[in-house]
Short mmCIF file of N, CA and C in Angstrom, two decimals:
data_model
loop_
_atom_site.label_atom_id
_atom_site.label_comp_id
_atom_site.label_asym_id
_atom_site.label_seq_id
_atom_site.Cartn_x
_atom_site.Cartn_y
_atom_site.Cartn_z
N UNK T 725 12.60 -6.15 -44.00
CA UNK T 725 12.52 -6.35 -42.57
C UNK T 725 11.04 -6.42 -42.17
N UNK T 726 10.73 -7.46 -41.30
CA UNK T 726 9.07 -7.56 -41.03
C UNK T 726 8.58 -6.86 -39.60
N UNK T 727 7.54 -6.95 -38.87
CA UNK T 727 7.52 -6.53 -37.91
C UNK T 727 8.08 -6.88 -36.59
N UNK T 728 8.03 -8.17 -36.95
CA UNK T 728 8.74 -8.93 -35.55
C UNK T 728 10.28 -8.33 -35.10
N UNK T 729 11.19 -8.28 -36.70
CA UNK T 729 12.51 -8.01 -36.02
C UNK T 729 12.14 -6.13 -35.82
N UNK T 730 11.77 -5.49 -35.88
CA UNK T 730 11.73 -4.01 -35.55
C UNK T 730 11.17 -3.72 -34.15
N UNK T 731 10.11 -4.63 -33.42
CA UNK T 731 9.74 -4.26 -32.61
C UNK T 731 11.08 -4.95 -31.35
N UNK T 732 11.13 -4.52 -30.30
CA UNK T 732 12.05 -4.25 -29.41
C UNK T 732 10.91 -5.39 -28.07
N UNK T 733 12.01 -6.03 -27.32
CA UNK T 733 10.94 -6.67 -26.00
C UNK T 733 10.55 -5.70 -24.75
N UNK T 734 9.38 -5.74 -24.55
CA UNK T 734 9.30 -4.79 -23.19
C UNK T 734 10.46 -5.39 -22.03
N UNK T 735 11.34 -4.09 -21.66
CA UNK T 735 12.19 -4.71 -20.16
C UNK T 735 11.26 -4.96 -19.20
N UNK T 736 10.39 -3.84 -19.07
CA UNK T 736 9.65 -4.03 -18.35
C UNK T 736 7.99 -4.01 -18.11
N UNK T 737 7.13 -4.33 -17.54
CA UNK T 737 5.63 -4.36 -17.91
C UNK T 737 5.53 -2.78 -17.11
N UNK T 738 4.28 -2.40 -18.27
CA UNK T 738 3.90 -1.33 -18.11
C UNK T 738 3.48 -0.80 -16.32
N UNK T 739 3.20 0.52 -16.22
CA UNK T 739 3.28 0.71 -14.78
C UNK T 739 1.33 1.19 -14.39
N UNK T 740 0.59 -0.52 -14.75
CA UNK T 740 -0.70 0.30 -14.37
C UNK T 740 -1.60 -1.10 -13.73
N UNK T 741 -2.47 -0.94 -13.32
CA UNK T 741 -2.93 -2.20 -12.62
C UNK T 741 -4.49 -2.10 -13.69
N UNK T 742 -4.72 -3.42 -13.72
CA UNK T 742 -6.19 -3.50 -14.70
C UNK T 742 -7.30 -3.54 -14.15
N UNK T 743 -7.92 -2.77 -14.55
CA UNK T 743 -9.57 -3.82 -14.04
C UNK T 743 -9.74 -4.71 -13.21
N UNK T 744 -9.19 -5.98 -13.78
CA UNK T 744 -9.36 -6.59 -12.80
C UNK T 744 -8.72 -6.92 -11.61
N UNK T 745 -7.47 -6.70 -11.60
CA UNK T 745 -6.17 -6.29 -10.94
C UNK T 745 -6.86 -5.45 -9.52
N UNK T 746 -7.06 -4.27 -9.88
CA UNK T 746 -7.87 -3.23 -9.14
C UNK T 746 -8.97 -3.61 -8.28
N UNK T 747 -9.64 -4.98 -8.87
CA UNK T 747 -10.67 -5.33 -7.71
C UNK T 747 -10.24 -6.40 -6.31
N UNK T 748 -9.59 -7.10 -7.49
CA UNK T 748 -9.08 -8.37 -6.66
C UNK T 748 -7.85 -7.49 -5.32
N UNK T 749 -7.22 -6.54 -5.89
CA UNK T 749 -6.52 -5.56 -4.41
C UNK T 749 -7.82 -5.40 -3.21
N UNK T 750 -8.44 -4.51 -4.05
CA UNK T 750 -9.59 -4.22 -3.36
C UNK T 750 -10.32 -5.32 -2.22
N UNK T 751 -10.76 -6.44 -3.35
CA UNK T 751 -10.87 -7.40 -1.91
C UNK T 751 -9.42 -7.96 -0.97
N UNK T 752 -8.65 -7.86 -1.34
CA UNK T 752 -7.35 -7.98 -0.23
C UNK T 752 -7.52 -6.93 1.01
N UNK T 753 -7.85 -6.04 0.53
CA UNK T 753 -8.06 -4.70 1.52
C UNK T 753 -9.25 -5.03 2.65
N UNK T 754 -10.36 -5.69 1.75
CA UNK T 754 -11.54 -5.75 2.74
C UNK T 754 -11.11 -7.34 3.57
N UNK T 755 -10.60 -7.98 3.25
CA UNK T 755 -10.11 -9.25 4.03
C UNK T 755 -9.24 -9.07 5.07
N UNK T 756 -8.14 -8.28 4.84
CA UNK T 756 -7.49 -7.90 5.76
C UNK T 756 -7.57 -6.83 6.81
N UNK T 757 -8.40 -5.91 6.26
CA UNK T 757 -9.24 -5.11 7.53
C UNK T 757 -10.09 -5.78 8.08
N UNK T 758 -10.69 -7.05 7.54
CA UNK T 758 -11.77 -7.51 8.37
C UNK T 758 -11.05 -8.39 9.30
N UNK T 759 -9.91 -9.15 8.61
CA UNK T 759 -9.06 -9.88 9.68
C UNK T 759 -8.21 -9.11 10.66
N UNK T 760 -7.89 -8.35 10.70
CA UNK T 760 -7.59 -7.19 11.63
C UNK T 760 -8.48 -6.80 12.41
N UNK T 761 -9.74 -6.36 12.28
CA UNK T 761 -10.96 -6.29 12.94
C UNK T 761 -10.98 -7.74 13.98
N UNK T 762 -10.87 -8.62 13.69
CA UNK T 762 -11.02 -9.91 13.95
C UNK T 762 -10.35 -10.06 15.25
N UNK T 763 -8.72 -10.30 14.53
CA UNK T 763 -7.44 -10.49 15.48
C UNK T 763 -8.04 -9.29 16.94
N UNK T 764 -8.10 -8.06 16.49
CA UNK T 764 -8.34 -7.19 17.71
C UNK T 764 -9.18 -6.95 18.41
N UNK T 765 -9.96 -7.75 18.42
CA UNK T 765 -11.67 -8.53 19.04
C UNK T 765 -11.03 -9.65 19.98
N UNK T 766 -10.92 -10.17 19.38
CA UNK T 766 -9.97 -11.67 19.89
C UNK T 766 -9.43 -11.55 20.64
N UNK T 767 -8.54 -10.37 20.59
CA UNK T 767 -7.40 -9.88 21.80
C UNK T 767 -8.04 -9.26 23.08
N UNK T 768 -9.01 -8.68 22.70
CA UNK T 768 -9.41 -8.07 23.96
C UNK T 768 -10.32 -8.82 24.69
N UNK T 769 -10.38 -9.83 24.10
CA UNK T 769 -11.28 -11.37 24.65
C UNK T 769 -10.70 -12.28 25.40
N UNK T 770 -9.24 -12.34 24.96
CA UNK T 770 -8.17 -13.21 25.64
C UNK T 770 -7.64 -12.48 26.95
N UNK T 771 -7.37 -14.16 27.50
CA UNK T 771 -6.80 -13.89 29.01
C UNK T 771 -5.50 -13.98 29.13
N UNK T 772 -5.17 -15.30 28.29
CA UNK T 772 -3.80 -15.86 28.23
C UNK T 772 -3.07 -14.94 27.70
N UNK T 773 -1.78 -14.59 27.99
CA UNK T 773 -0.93 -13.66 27.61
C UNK T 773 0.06 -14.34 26.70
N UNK T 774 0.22 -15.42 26.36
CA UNK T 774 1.15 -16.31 25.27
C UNK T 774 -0.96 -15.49 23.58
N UNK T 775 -1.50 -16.09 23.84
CA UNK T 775 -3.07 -16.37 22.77
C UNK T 775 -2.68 -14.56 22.47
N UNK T 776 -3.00 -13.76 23.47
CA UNK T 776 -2.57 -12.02 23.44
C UNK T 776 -1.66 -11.56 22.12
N UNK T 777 0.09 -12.19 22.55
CA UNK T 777 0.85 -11.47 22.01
C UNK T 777 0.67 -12.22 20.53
N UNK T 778 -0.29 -13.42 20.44
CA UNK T 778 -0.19 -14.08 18.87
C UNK T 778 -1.26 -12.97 18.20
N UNK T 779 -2.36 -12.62 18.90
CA UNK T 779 -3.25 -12.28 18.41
C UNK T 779 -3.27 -10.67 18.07
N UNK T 780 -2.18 -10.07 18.82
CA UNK T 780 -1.63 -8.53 18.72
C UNK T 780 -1.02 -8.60 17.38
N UNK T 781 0.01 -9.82 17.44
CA UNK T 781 0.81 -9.64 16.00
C UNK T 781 0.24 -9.74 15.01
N UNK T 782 -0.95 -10.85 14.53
CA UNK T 782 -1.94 -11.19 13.94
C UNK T 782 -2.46 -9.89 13.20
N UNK T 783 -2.94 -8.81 14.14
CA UNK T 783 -3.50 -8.09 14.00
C UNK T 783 -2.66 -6.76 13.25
N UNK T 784 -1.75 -6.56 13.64
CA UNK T 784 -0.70 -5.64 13.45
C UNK T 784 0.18 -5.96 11.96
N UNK T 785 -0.05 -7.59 11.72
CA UNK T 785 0.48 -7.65 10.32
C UNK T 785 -0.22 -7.53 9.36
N UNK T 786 -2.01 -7.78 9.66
CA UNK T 786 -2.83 -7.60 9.05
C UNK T 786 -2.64 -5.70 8.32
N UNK T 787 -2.92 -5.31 9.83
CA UNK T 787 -2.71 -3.74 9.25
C UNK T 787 -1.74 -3.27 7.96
N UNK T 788 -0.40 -3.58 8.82
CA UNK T 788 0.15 -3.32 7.48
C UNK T 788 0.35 -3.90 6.06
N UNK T 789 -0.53 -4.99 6.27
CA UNK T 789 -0.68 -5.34 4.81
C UNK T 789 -1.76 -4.38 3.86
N UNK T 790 -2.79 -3.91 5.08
CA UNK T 790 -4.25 -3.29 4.45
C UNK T 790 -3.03 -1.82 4.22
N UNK T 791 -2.47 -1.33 5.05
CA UNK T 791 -1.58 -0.45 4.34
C UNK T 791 -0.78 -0.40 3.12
N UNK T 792 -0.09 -1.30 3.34
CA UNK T 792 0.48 -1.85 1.60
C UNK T 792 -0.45 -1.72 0.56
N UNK T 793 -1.69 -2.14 0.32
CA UNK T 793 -2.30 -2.35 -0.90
C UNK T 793 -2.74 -0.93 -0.79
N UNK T 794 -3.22 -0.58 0.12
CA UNK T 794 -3.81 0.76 0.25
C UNK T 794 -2.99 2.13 -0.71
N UNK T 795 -2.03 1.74 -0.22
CA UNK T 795 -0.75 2.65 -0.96
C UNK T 795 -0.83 2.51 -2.39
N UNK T 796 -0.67 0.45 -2.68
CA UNK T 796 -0.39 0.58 -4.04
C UNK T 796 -1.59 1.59 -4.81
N UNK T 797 -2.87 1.00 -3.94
CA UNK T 797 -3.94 1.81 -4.72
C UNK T 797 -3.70 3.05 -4.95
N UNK T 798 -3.70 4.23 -4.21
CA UNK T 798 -3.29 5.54 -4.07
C UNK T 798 -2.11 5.90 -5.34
N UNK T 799 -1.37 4.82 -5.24
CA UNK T 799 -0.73 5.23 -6.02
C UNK T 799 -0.54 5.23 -7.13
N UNK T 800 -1.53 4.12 -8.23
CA UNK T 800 -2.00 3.58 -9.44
C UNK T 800 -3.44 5.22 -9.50
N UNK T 801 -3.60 5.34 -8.54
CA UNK T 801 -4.86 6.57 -8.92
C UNK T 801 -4.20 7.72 -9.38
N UNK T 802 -2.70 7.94 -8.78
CA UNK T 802 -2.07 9.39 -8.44
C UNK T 802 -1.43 9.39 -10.06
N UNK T 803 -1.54 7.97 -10.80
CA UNK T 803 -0.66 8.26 -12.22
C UNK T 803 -1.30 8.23 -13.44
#
């Protein structure tokens, strides 16, 4: 029997983010806080109340995206 048939397929990929993985989040984080920064500048600039509620949401999806990665990070540190 050789090695190929003994070894087994991963179900699943391991549970860790790489190097480079880890940076490229990282700049997701700084893009989207900065676009969040952005959107909520914008908003308090606007008059129009249609430009407002685009630029509230804008801003608010941004966040929770910078939350999302934020987490994943936290949570690739915590293991």
């Amino acid at each position: 029997m050789n090695l190929q048939q003994t070894q087994q397929p991963m179900k699943q990929p391991p549970n860790i983010i790489s190097g480079k993985d880890h940076y490229y989040i990282e700049d997701l984080l700084n893009w989207n806080l900065t676009l969040a920064k952005q959107a909520k500048h914008f908003y308090m600039e606007a008059t129009d109340q249609d430009v407002k509620n685009a630029l509230l949401s804008l801003h608010e999806m941004h966040q929770r995206h910078y939350q999302k990665l934020l987490q994943l990070l936290q949570n690739n540190n915590n293991q």
